[in-house]
GROMACS .gro file of C-alpha atoms in nm:
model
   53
    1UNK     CA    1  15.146   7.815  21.512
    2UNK     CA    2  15.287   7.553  21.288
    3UNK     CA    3  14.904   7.369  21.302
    4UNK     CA    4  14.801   7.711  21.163
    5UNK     CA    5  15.052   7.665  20.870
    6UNK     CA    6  14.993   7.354  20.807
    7UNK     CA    7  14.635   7.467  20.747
    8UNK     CA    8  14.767   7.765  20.547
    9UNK     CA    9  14.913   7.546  20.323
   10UNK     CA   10  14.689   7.291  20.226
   11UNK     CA   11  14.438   7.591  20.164
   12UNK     CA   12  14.723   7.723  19.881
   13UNK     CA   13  14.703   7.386  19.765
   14UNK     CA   14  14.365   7.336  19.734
   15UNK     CA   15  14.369   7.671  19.582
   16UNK     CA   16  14.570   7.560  19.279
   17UNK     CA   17  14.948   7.740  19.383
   18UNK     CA   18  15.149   7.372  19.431
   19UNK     CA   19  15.468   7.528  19.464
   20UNK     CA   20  15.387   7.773  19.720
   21UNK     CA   21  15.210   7.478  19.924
   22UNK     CA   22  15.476   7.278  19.847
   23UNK     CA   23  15.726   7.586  20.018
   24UNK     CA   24  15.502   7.620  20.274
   25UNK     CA   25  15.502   7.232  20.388
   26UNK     CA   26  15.830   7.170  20.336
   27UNK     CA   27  15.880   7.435  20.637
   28UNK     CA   28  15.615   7.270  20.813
   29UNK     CA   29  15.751   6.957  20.842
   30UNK     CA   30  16.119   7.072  20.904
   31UNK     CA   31  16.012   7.216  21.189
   32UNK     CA   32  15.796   6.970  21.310
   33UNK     CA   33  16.093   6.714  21.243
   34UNK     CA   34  16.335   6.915  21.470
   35UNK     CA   35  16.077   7.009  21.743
   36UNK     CA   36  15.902   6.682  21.731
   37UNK     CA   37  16.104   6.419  21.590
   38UNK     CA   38  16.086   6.279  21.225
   39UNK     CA   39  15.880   5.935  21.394
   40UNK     CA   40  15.595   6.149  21.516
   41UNK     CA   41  15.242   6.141  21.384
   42UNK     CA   42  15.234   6.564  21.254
   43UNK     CA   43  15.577   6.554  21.082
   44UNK     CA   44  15.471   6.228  20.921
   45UNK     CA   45  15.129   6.415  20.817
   46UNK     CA   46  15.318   6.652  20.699
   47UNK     CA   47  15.546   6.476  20.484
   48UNK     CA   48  15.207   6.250  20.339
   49UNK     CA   49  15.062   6.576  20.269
   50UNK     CA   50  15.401   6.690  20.089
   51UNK     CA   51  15.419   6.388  19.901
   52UNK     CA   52  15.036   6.449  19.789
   53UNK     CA   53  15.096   6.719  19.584
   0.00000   0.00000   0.00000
């Protein structure tokens, strides 16, 4: 589920709504922090993808 978000919210972005996407990934990678560490690959993808927009 939080791959499908991730997804979700690069589609917002792409769409043009940065502060949703922004919302959206910042929830992403919280999540991914606590359930996978802040060291691991997805949360830093996550946080790249954050820092992106």
């Amino acid at each position: 589920m939080i791959r499908t978000r991730f997804g979700r919210a690069r589609v917002v972005a792409r769409q043009g709504d940065v502060e949703s996407a922004a919302a959206l990934l910042r929830e992403v990678r919280d999540d991914r922090a606590r359930v996978l560490g802040e060291d691991h690959p997805d949360t830093l993808a996550a946080q790249a993808e954050l820092e992106g927009l």
